[in-house]
Tab-separated table of C-alpha atoms in Angstrom:
chain	number	residue	atom	x	y	z
A	139	UNK	CA	43.506	-88.722	25.493
A	140	UNK	CA	43.733	-86.585	28.649
A	141	UNK	CA	46.486	-84.471	27.137
A	142	UNK	CA	44.346	-83.823	24.010
A	143	UNK	CA	41.410	-82.908	26.200
A	144	UNK	CA	43.601	-80.586	28.180
A	145	UNK	CA	44.856	-79.029	24.988
A	146	UNK	CA	41.288	-78.563	23.785
A	147	UNK	CA	40.379	-76.940	27.117
A	148	UNK	CA	43.326	-74.588	26.954
A	149	UNK	CA	42.406	-73.661	23.349
A	150	UNK	CA	38.768	-73.078	24.257
A	151	UNK	CA	39.766	-70.941	27.246
A	152	UNK	CA	42.076	-68.918	25.023
A	153	UNK	CA	39.320	-68.335	22.434
A	154	UNK	CA	36.872	-67.226	25.120
A	155	UNK	CA	39.449	-64.845	26.529
A	156	UNK	CA	40.047	-63.311	23.083
A	157	UNK	CA	36.303	-62.879	22.525
A	158	UNK	CA	35.954	-61.205	25.906
A	159	UNK	CA	38.823	-58.870	25.150
A	160	UNK	CA	37.331	-57.968	21.766
A	161	UNK	CA	33.978	-57.277	23.384
A	162	UNK	CA	35.684	-55.065	25.921
A	163	UNK	CA	37.435	-53.162	23.162
A	164	UNK	CA	34.170	-52.693	21.304
A	165	UNK	CA	32.554	-51.321	24.441
A	166	UNK	CA	35.438	-48.941	25.016
A	167	UNK	CA	34.972	-47.523	21.498
A	168	UNK	CA	31.465	-46.221	22.224
A	169	UNK	CA	32.436	-43.055	24.147
A	170	UNK	CA	34.565	-41.929	21.218
A	171	UNK	CA	31.360	-41.257	19.296
A	172	UNK	CA	29.764	-39.386	22.182
A	173	UNK	CA	30.761	-35.858	21.124
A	174	UNK	CA	28.798	-36.303	17.879
A	175	UNK	CA	25.726	-37.601	19.691
A	176	UNK	CA	22.764	-35.321	20.559
A	177	UNK	CA	23.195	-33.355	23.769
A	178	UNK	CA	20.320	-35.283	25.319
A	179	UNK	CA	22.383	-38.449	25.138
A	180	UNK	CA	25.399	-37.029	26.959
A	181	UNK	CA	23.922	-37.838	30.399
A	182	UNK	CA	24.048	-41.556	29.541
A	183	UNK	CA	27.863	-41.666	29.930
A	184	UNK	CA	28.725	-39.558	32.979
A	185	UNK	CA	32.115	-41.250	33.418
A	186	UNK	CA	33.264	-40.016	30.010
A	187	UNK	CA	34.629	-36.454	29.885
A	188	UNK	CA	32.009	-35.484	27.295
A	189	UNK	CA	31.235	-32.066	28.817
A	190	UNK	CA	34.756	-30.882	28.041
A	191	UNK	CA	34.435	-32.161	24.460
A	192	UNK	CA	31.019	-30.522	23.973
A	193	UNK	CA	31.903	-27.150	25.490
A	194	UNK	CA	32.415	-25.491	22.074
A	195	UNK	CA	28.835	-26.400	21.101
A	196	UNK	CA	27.581	-24.347	24.009
A	197	UNK	CA	29.331	-21.301	22.478
A	198	UNK	CA	27.041	-21.326	19.404
A	199	UNK	CA	25.462	-17.981	20.323
A	200	UNK	CA	28.783	-16.091	20.238
A	201	UNK	CA	29.460	-17.666	16.851
A	202	UNK	CA	26.170	-16.190	15.543
A	203	UNK	CA	27.028	-12.864	17.128
A	204	UNK	CA	30.301	-12.854	15.194
A	205	UNK	CA	28.315	-13.018	11.938
A	206	UNK	CA	26.363	-9.959	13.113
A	207	UNK	CA	29.419	-7.881	13.944
A	208	UNK	CA	28.064	-5.430	11.366
A	209	UNK	CA	24.365	-5.769	12.058
A	210	UNK	CA	22.055	-4.489	9.330
A	211	UNK	CA	19.826	-1.622	10.420
A	212	UNK	CA	16.943	-0.789	8.069
A	213	UNK	CA	15.389	2.652	8.400
A	214	UNK	CA	11.728	2.578	7.390
A	215	UNK	CA	10.045	5.933	6.751
A	216	UNK	CA	6.302	6.580	6.969
A	217	UNK	CA	4.414	9.825	6.554
A	218	UNK	CA	2.430	10.756	9.670
A	219	UNK	CA	-0.880	8.913	9.428
A	220	UNK	CA	-3.774	10.544	11.222
A	221	UNK	CA	-5.476	7.350	12.373
A	222	UNK	CA	-4.890	6.414	15.998
A	223	UNK	CA	-2.851	3.247	16.389
A	224	UNK	CA	-0.997	3.394	13.080
A	225	UNK	CA	2.350	4.375	14.594
A	226	UNK	CA	2.137	1.583	17.162
A	227	UNK	CA	1.240	-0.882	14.401
A	228	UNK	CA	4.237	0.143	12.285
A	229	UNK	CA	6.502	-0.245	15.312
A	230	UNK	CA	5.014	-3.669	16.044
A	231	UNK	CA	5.598	-4.951	12.498
A	232	UNK	CA	9.197	-3.732	12.657
A	233	UNK	CA	9.740	-5.444	16.007
A	234	UNK	CA	8.256	-8.710	14.730
A	235	UNK	CA	10.555	-8.762	11.722
A	236	UNK	CA	13.561	-7.828	13.837
A	237	UNK	CA	12.846	-10.672	16.264
A	238	UNK	CA	12.402	-13.194	13.461
A	239	UNK	CA	15.351	-12.150	11.303
A	240	UNK	CA	18.916	-12.648	12.592
A	241	UNK	CA	21.271	-9.732	12.098
A	242	UNK	CA	18.537	-7.305	10.951
A	243	UNK	CA	16.978	-4.497	12.975
A	244	UNK	CA	14.167	-2.372	11.532
A	245	UNK	CA	13.705	1.148	12.853
A	246	UNK	CA	10.582	3.206	12.128
A	247	UNK	CA	10.826	6.918	11.370
A	248	UNK	CA	7.428	8.626	11.606
A	249	UNK	CA	7.791	11.855	9.590
A	250	UNK	CA	5.528	14.763	10.599
A	251	UNK	CA	4.802	17.805	8.465
A	252	UNK	CA	5.827	17.898	4.807
A	253	UNK	CA	6.804	14.280	4.302
A	254	UNK	CA	7.855	14.618	0.679
A	255	UNK	CA	10.087	17.621	1.328
A	256	UNK	CA	11.866	15.631	4.033
A	257	UNK	CA	12.054	12.530	1.852
A	258	UNK	CA	13.392	14.343	-1.195
A	259	UNK	CA	16.161	15.923	0.858
A	260	UNK	CA	17.060	12.656	2.577
A	261	UNK	CA	17.293	10.721	-0.687
A	262	UNK	CA	20.056	13.078	-1.810
A	263	UNK	CA	22.259	11.987	1.091
A	264	UNK	CA	24.026	8.811	2.150
A	265	UNK	CA	21.775	8.656	5.208
A	266	UNK	CA	18.490	8.358	3.345
A	267	UNK	CA	15.869	5.768	4.343
A	268	UNK	CA	16.229	2.183	3.185
A	269	UNK	CA	12.466	1.724	2.809
A	270	UNK	CA	9.940	4.516	2.326
A	271	UNK	CA	6.423	5.380	1.192
A	272	UNK	CA	5.360	6.940	-2.104
A	273	UNK	CA	1.895	7.704	-3.395
A	274	UNK	CA	3.026	7.155	-6.979
A	275	UNK	CA	6.286	5.993	-8.495
A	276	UNK	CA	7.191	8.743	-10.944
A	277	UNK	CA	9.454	8.859	-13.958
A	278	UNK	CA	11.662	11.541	-12.449
A	279	UNK	CA	12.490	9.372	-9.412
A	280	UNK	CA	13.348	6.401	-11.597
A	281	UNK	CA	15.471	8.563	-13.900
A	282	UNK	CA	17.299	9.917	-10.846
A	283	UNK	CA	18.184	6.370	-9.783
A	284	UNK	CA	16.342	6.613	-6.462
A	285	UNK	CA	14.295	3.419	-6.670
A	286	UNK	CA	15.357	-0.227	-6.665
A	287	UNK	CA	13.575	-2.641	-8.985
A	288	UNK	CA	11.291	-5.023	-7.095
A	289	UNK	CA	10.320	-7.367	-9.917
A	290	UNK	CA	11.837	-10.409	-8.227
A	291	UNK	CA	9.778	-10.184	-5.032
A	292	UNK	CA	6.530	-10.317	-7.056
A	293	UNK	CA	7.361	-13.665	-8.625
A	294	UNK	CA	4.285	-15.891	-8.644
A	295	UNK	CA	1.938	-13.328	-7.049
A	296	UNK	CA	1.820	-10.349	-9.436
A	297	UNK	CA	-1.538	-11.370	-10.914
A	298	UNK	CA	-3.124	-11.144	-7.444
A	299	UNK	CA	-2.463	-7.406	-7.121
A	300	UNK	CA	-4.997	-4.843	-8.311
A	301	UNK	CA	-4.014	-3.911	-11.865
A	302	UNK	CA	-4.791	-0.202	-11.461
A	303	UNK	CA	-2.835	-0.002	-8.210
A	304	UNK	CA	0.114	-1.615	-9.985
A	305	UNK	CA	0.028	1.094	-12.661
A	306	UNK	CA	1.182	3.507	-9.962
A	307	UNK	CA	4.406	1.568	-9.363
A	308	UNK	CA	5.419	0.310	-12.819
A	309	UNK	CA	7.560	2.261	-15.289
A	310	UNK	CA	8.805	0.815	-18.581
A	311	UNK	CA	7.787	-2.647	-17.436
A	312	UNK	CA	9.786	-2.581	-14.191
A	313	UNK	CA	8.182	-2.596	-10.734
A	314	UNK	CA	9.455	0.007	-8.261
A	315	UNK	CA	6.948	-0.241	-5.431
A	316	UNK	CA	4.588	-2.554	-3.565
A	317	UNK	CA	1.039	-1.222	-3.118
A	318	UNK	CA	0.182	-1.242	0.598
A	319	UNK	CA	-3.255	0.411	0.644
A	320	UNK	CA	-5.896	1.389	-1.906
A	321	UNK	CA	-7.879	4.539	-1.140
A	322	UNK	CA	-10.802	4.847	-3.576
A	323	UNK	CA	-12.634	8.174	-3.899
A	324	UNK	CA	-16.268	8.439	-4.973
A	325	UNK	CA	-19.581	10.093	-4.068
A	326	UNK	CA	-21.647	9.251	-0.982
A	327	UNK	CA	-25.377	9.935	-0.928
A	328	UNK	CA	-28.013	9.888	1.793
A	329	UNK	CA	-30.552	7.309	0.629
A	330	UNK	CA	-33.479	8.701	2.603
A	331	UNK	CA	-32.877	12.270	1.402
A	332	UNK	CA	-32.837	11.158	-2.220
A	333	UNK	CA	-35.915	8.990	-1.700
A	334	UNK	CA	-37.831	11.824	-0.023
A	335	UNK	CA	-37.007	14.132	-2.942
A	336	UNK	CA	-37.866	11.497	-5.543
A	337	UNK	CA	-34.311	11.579	-6.893
A	338	UNK	CA	-32.444	8.598	-8.322
A	339	UNK	CA	-28.678	8.317	-7.805
A	340	UNK	CA	-27.188	10.269	-10.734
A	341	UNK	CA	-25.189	8.507	-13.440
A	342	UNK	CA	-24.479	11.444	-15.806
A	343	UNK	CA	-23.479	15.078	-15.313
A	344	UNK	CA	-26.908	16.355	-16.336
A	345	UNK	CA	-28.480	14.040	-13.771
A	346	UNK	CA	-25.983	15.219	-11.129
A	347	UNK	CA	-26.835	18.867	-11.798
A	348	UNK	CA	-30.571	18.153	-11.647
A	349	UNK	CA	-30.210	16.085	-8.458
A	350	UNK	CA	-28.126	18.784	-6.754
A	351	UNK	CA	-30.835	21.366	-7.409
A	352	UNK	CA	-33.686	19.047	-6.388
A	353	UNK	CA	-31.990	18.108	-3.107
A	354	UNK	CA	-31.294	21.719	-2.100
A	355	UNK	CA	-33.776	22.639	0.640
A	356	UNK	CA	-31.910	25.722	1.766
A	357	UNK	CA	-30.878	24.242	5.089
A	358	UNK	CA	-29.568	21.126	3.352
A	359	UNK	CA	-27.541	21.596	0.191
A	360	UNK	CA	-27.482	19.129	-2.661
A	361	UNK	CA	-23.759	18.407	-3.024
A	362	UNK	CA	-20.421	19.108	-1.332
A	363	UNK	CA	-17.206	18.964	-3.379
A	364	UNK	CA	-14.939	20.954	-1.030
A	365	UNK	CA	-14.771	24.662	-0.352
A	366	UNK	CA	-12.978	25.220	-3.662
A	367	UNK	CA	-16.119	23.891	-5.390
A	368	UNK	CA	-14.351	20.923	-6.912
A	369	UNK	CA	-11.051	22.325	-8.177
A	370	UNK	CA	-9.098	19.814	-6.078
A	371	UNK	CA	-6.786	17.585	-8.110
A	372	UNK	CA	-8.327	14.230	-7.228
A	373	UNK	CA	-11.824	15.275	-8.227
A	374	UNK	CA	-10.496	16.726	-11.474
A	375	UNK	CA	-8.919	13.374	-12.255
A	376	UNK	CA	-12.268	11.610	-11.978
A	377	UNK	CA	-14.063	14.278	-14.001
A	378	UNK	CA	-11.468	14.033	-16.780
A	379	UNK	CA	-11.734	10.248	-17.040
A	380	UNK	CA	-15.531	10.461	-16.947
A	381	UNK	CA	-15.282	12.678	-20.040
A	382	UNK	CA	-13.643	9.998	-22.193
A	383	UNK	CA	-10.305	11.756	-21.662
A	384	UNK	CA	-6.943	11.145	-20.034
A	385	UNK	CA	-3.827	13.093	-19.112
A	386	UNK	CA	-0.791	11.749	-20.952
A	387	UNK	CA	-0.340	9.351	-23.838
A	388	UNK	CA	3.323	8.572	-24.372
A	389	UNK	CA	5.024	11.923	-24.897
A	390	UNK	CA	1.839	13.937	-25.408
A	391	UNK	CA	-0.474	15.761	-22.994
A	392	UNK	CA	-3.967	14.746	-24.098
A	393	UNK	CA	-6.491	16.272	-21.686
A	394	UNK	CA	-7.507	19.122	-24.016
A	395	UNK	CA	-10.383	17.328	-25.738
A	396	UNK	CA	-13.885	18.452	-26.753
A	397	UNK	CA	-15.420	16.076	-24.200
A	398	UNK	CA	-13.215	17.337	-21.384
A	399	UNK	CA	-14.102	20.908	-22.323
A	400	UNK	CA	-17.760	19.934	-21.992
A	401	UNK	CA	-17.010	18.414	-18.576
A	402	UNK	CA	-15.417	21.676	-17.422
A	403	UNK	CA	-18.466	23.530	-18.699
A	404	UNK	CA	-20.801	21.126	-16.884
A	405	UNK	CA	-18.880	21.576	-13.643
A	406	UNK	CA	-19.155	25.346	-14.031
A	407	UNK	CA	-22.889	24.922	-14.617
A	408	UNK	CA	-23.042	22.858	-11.423
A	409	UNK	CA	-21.350	25.648	-9.465
A	410	UNK	CA	-23.671	28.258	-10.944
A	411	UNK	CA	-26.772	26.458	-9.637
A	412	UNK	CA	-25.986	27.803	-6.167
A	413	UNK	CA	-27.101	24.465	-4.738
A	414	UNK	CA	-23.650	23.269	-3.666
A	415	UNK	CA	-22.454	23.539	-0.087
A	416	UNK	CA	-19.704	26.119	0.478
A	417	UNK	CA	-18.164	27.457	3.658
A	418	UNK	CA	-18.210	24.143	5.511
A	419	UNK	CA	-15.995	23.847	8.568
A	420	UNK	CA	-14.685	20.505	7.296
A	421	UNK	CA	-12.960	19.794	4.001
A	422	UNK	CA	-13.782	17.179	1.391
A	423	UNK	CA	-11.714	14.434	3.049
A	424	UNK	CA	-13.761	14.740	6.249
A	425	UNK	CA	-17.354	13.408	6.083
A	426	UNK	CA	-18.545	15.722	8.872
A	427	UNK	CA	-20.766	17.883	6.653
A	428	UNK	CA	-22.432	14.800	5.183
A	429	UNK	CA	-22.904	13.116	8.554
A	430	UNK	CA	-24.316	16.316	10.063
A	431	UNK	CA	-26.953	16.542	7.347
A	432	UNK	CA	-25.630	19.713	5.721
A	433	UNK	CA	-25.526	18.047	2.303
A	434	UNK	CA	-27.328	15.155	0.644
A	435	UNK	CA	-24.280	14.088	-1.365
A	436	UNK	CA	-20.531	14.444	-0.818
A	437	UNK	CA	-17.366	13.418	-2.582
A	438	UNK	CA	-14.802	11.840	-0.256
A	439	UNK	CA	-12.989	8.521	0.207
A	440	UNK	CA	-13.505	5.007	1.497
A	441	UNK	CA	-11.616	5.939	4.672
A	442	UNK	CA	-14.710	7.893	5.742
A	443	UNK	CA	-17.081	4.912	5.569
A	444	UNK	CA	-16.968	3.768	9.239
A	445	UNK	CA	-17.817	7.273	10.450
A	446	UNK	CA	-20.551	7.689	7.856
A	447	UNK	CA	-22.159	4.377	8.811
A	448	UNK	CA	-21.952	5.248	12.491
A	449	UNK	CA	-23.571	8.616	11.845
A	450	UNK	CA	-26.286	7.641	9.364
A	451	UNK	CA	-26.755	3.882	9.728
A	452	UNK	CA	-25.607	1.405	7.120
A	453	UNK	CA	-29.081	1.189	5.589
A	454	UNK	CA	-28.977	4.896	4.726
A	455	UNK	CA	-25.559	5.043	3.040
A	456	UNK	CA	-25.309	4.969	-0.744
A	457	UNK	CA	-22.192	5.104	-2.919
A	458	UNK	CA	-21.737	5.948	-6.611
A	459	UNK	CA	-18.802	6.655	-8.924
A	460	UNK	CA	-18.304	10.161	-10.289
A	461	UNK	CA	-21.017	10.467	-12.978
A	462	UNK	CA	-20.144	10.181	-16.658
A	463	UNK	CA	-20.298	13.174	-18.968
A	464	UNK	CA	-23.135	11.520	-20.873
A	465	UNK	CA	-24.297	8.119	-22.074
A	466	UNK	CA	-21.229	7.766	-24.305
A	467	UNK	CA	-18.799	7.994	-21.389
A	468	UNK	CA	-18.003	5.877	-18.329
A	469	UNK	CA	-18.193	6.933	-14.653
A	470	UNK	CA	-14.944	6.946	-12.710
A	471	UNK	CA	-13.434	6.227	-9.309
A	472	UNK	CA	-10.024	7.568	-8.352
A	473	UNK	CA	-7.699	4.948	-6.919
A	474	UNK	CA	-5.286	6.642	-4.600
A	475	UNK	CA	-3.120	4.947	-2.032
A	476	UNK	CA	0.372	4.452	-0.705
A	477	UNK	CA	3.187	2.196	-1.852
A	478	UNK	CA	6.433	0.904	-0.372
A	479	UNK	CA	9.682	1.474	-2.258
A	480	UNK	CA	13.324	0.600	-1.636
A	481	UNK	CA	16.141	3.120	-1.895
A	482	UNK	CA	18.367	2.029	-4.775
A	483	UNK	CA	21.304	3.723	-3.052
A	484	UNK	CA	20.845	1.885	0.234
A	485	UNK	CA	23.778	-0.177	1.464
A	486	UNK	CA	21.257	-2.948	2.178
A	487	UNK	CA	19.060	-3.232	-0.897
A	488	UNK	CA	18.583	-7.014	-0.691
A	489	UNK	CA	17.768	-6.922	3.025
A	490	UNK	CA	15.322	-4.075	2.402
A	491	UNK	CA	13.594	-6.003	-0.378
A	492	UNK	CA	13.291	-9.080	1.838
A	493	UNK	CA	11.663	-6.971	4.552
A	494	UNK	CA	9.231	-5.314	2.128
A	495	UNK	CA	8.284	-8.717	0.717
A	496	UNK	CA	7.668	-10.124	4.195
A	497	UNK	CA	5.465	-7.211	5.248
A	498	UNK	CA	3.584	-6.102	2.131
A	499	UNK	CA	3.417	-9.258	-0.005
A	500	UNK	CA	3.527	-12.301	2.283
A	501	UNK	CA	2.041	-11.042	5.547
A	502	UNK	CA	-1.726	-11.036	4.967
A	503	UNK	CA	-2.435	-10.627	8.677
A	504	UNK	CA	-0.426	-7.403	8.882
A	505	UNK	CA	-1.926	-6.086	5.636
A	506	UNK	CA	-5.491	-6.581	6.856
A	507	UNK	CA	-4.561	-5.057	10.197
A	508	UNK	CA	-2.963	-2.001	8.564
A	509	UNK	CA	-5.817	-1.432	6.118
A	510	UNK	CA	-8.814	-2.055	8.353
A	511	UNK	CA	-7.943	-1.856	12.055
A	512	UNK	CA	-7.177	1.874	12.210
A	513	UNK	CA	-8.626	3.465	9.096
A	514	UNK	CA	-10.647	1.893	6.315
A	515	UNK	CA	-8.796	0.957	3.135
A	516	UNK	CA	-8.550	-1.950	0.709
A	517	UNK	CA	-5.586	-4.356	0.740
A	518	UNK	CA	-4.164	-4.273	-2.814
A	519	UNK	CA	-3.627	-8.040	-3.003
A	520	UNK	CA	-6.931	-9.654	-4.005
A	521	UNK	CA	-6.404	-12.829	-1.996
A	522	UNK	CA	-5.788	-10.708	1.095
A	523	UNK	CA	-8.781	-8.426	0.480
A	524	UNK	CA	-10.959	-11.536	0.106
A	525	UNK	CA	-10.111	-12.504	3.696
A	526	UNK	CA	-11.320	-9.169	5.118
A	527	UNK	CA	-14.821	-9.591	6.546
A	528	UNK	CA	-15.368	-5.820	6.653
A	529	UNK	CA	-15.262	-5.683	2.842
A	530	UNK	CA	-17.719	-8.496	2.174
A	531	UNK	CA	-21.043	-6.661	2.530
A	532	UNK	CA	-22.779	-3.287	2.510
A	533	UNK	CA	-21.361	-0.125	0.918
A	534	UNK	CA	-17.789	-1.429	1.264
A	535	UNK	CA	-18.585	-4.385	-0.977
A	536	UNK	CA	-20.235	-2.022	-3.474
A	537	UNK	CA	-17.087	0.101	-3.606
A	538	UNK	CA	-14.934	-2.997	-4.026
A	539	UNK	CA	-17.094	-4.010	-6.987
A	540	UNK	CA	-16.626	-0.558	-8.580
A	541	UNK	CA	-12.855	-0.814	-8.761
A	542	UNK	CA	-12.435	-3.142	-11.759
A	543	UNK	CA	-15.214	-1.293	-13.613
A	544	UNK	CA	-14.381	2.353	-12.977
A	545	UNK	CA	-11.097	2.542	-11.065
A	546	UNK	CA	-8.375	4.689	-12.622
A	547	UNK	CA	-5.175	6.409	-11.582
A	548	UNK	CA	-2.857	9.034	-13.007
A	549	UNK	CA	0.123	8.093	-15.202
A	550	UNK	CA	3.632	7.951	-13.766
A	551	UNK	CA	4.734	10.843	-15.957
A	552	UNK	CA	2.143	13.149	-14.393
A	553	UNK	CA	4.164	15.370	-12.068
A	554	UNK	CA	3.344	17.757	-9.254
A	555	UNK	CA	4.086	20.703	-11.523
A	556	UNK	CA	1.586	19.478	-14.118
A	557	UNK	CA	-0.938	18.875	-11.379
A	558	UNK	CA	-0.641	22.462	-10.171
A	559	UNK	CA	-1.014	23.789	-13.716
A	560	UNK	CA	-4.192	21.782	-14.269
A	561	UNK	CA	-5.805	22.525	-10.909
A	562	UNK	CA	-4.959	26.241	-11.065
A	563	UNK	CA	-6.598	26.520	-14.478
A	564	UNK	CA	-9.661	24.656	-13.256
A	565	UNK	CA	-9.901	26.895	-10.196
A	566	UNK	CA	-9.885	29.948	-12.460
A	567	UNK	CA	-12.948	28.544	-14.193
A	568	UNK	CA	-14.897	27.428	-11.122
A	569	UNK	CA	-14.019	30.240	-8.723
A	570	UNK	CA	-13.467	33.203	-11.044
A	571	UNK	CA	-15.637	32.390	-14.033
A	572	UNK	CA	-12.737	32.244	-16.511
A	573	UNK	CA	-13.367	30.839	-19.979
A	574	UNK	CA	-13.050	27.025	-19.847
A	575	UNK	CA	-11.715	26.639	-23.388
A	576	UNK	CA	-9.013	29.252	-22.877
A	577	UNK	CA	-7.913	27.850	-19.521
A	578	UNK	CA	-7.856	24.296	-20.811
A	579	UNK	CA	-5.628	25.302	-23.728
A	580	UNK	CA	-3.256	27.286	-21.505
A	581	UNK	CA	-2.995	24.350	-19.117
A	582	UNK	CA	-2.324	21.873	-21.914
A	583	UNK	CA	0.458	24.015	-23.384
A	584	UNK	CA	2.148	24.522	-20.006
A	585	UNK	CA	1.839	20.846	-19.062
A	586	UNK	CA	3.336	19.802	-22.399
A	587	UNK	CA	6.423	21.909	-21.681
A	588	UNK	CA	6.793	20.171	-18.323
A	589	UNK	CA	6.461	16.766	-19.959
A	590	UNK	CA	9.027	17.635	-22.623
A	591	UNK	CA	11.476	18.658	-19.920
A	592	UNK	CA	10.825	15.459	-17.987
A	593	UNK	CA	11.424	13.318	-21.059
A	594	UNK	CA	14.498	15.290	-22.075
A	595	UNK	CA	13.031	16.626	-25.304
């Protein structure tokens, strides 16, 4: 019996020894997994040479740097804005994107002087900007292959952008720009001056002529349309639309209509009243003459609103669209603005599109800042504009409400050459008393030749 007990004891001792050895082996296996464990766990096994095994992980930054051996540099061109703080804002947006986007650096080029002359020259070279501003995307630029299509970056958000603003960047169904600001133009009026004269805000050209005369006190004139008496392109756009007319329909110039002829005649009649302000030291884009009380009404843009309110008080500021020709027509507001485009010949088209999307589609904070912190404009994306407190009341809200009713813009096939033809003819009528019908016909014929050339006819 003792020998069996001894045998059992020896067997039991052997089994316990095996178990202990297996446990020891299992414990020794743990450090092998240490290199895959989080770095925070490495301090739990100081005896294991984990630091040597994990050293490559500490070199992650050089690995990223290797992927940026050819770092992408995006050159972003702006024209020289006059509002203080705009350059610093553009630089700040670029720096924010650069900091948040590995391997991409955005550089801002603030272009003084004739921006479009500089841009046109640069786009002919290999060193042209990657991203740049345009007021309108035109057919000639698209035909020249200068602009990259941006349809893909609008996916899911296109319906939120102002439809008229989008007309300025769409050709043949393709999108070539992202609207960044909307600059409406309309007529301001001094509410107290009109009330004192017993004049209602005019809605037709006959009412505008009558109001201009009634508001003319000698010291204060009735209306200011610039020192060229209203021959400036933007005002002519509004007058044309308010005469049931337009500029181009397909391959035809269409502004030579009986109603537009009547509008030209009404504008000449307005000039001949002698009740318009001329010789002002400020031009139409500057509200100085209106603020200083030299005129009861002035055509200018939304950008002037903060200064006008500061000068006259918000309760005294009225806004109206350009009056209609008559009761059969519709008033109009010109929607100007600036848009961001991508150079189709850039070496970094996709990176440029990603940057434009981040700044001008996704970044509501930057869009509100750009539109309302330095000047006074409307963000083109409706959901962004709805967040802007400055646009929710007063004259600004009235202007915002005008846009879907009266807002219009010129077609993409309307070129600078056509614009000069039209404005020169109009100036002959307003400044030199030329025959409106003759000038309108001459302008239409010359503009049609330009359009034919553009369309390759």
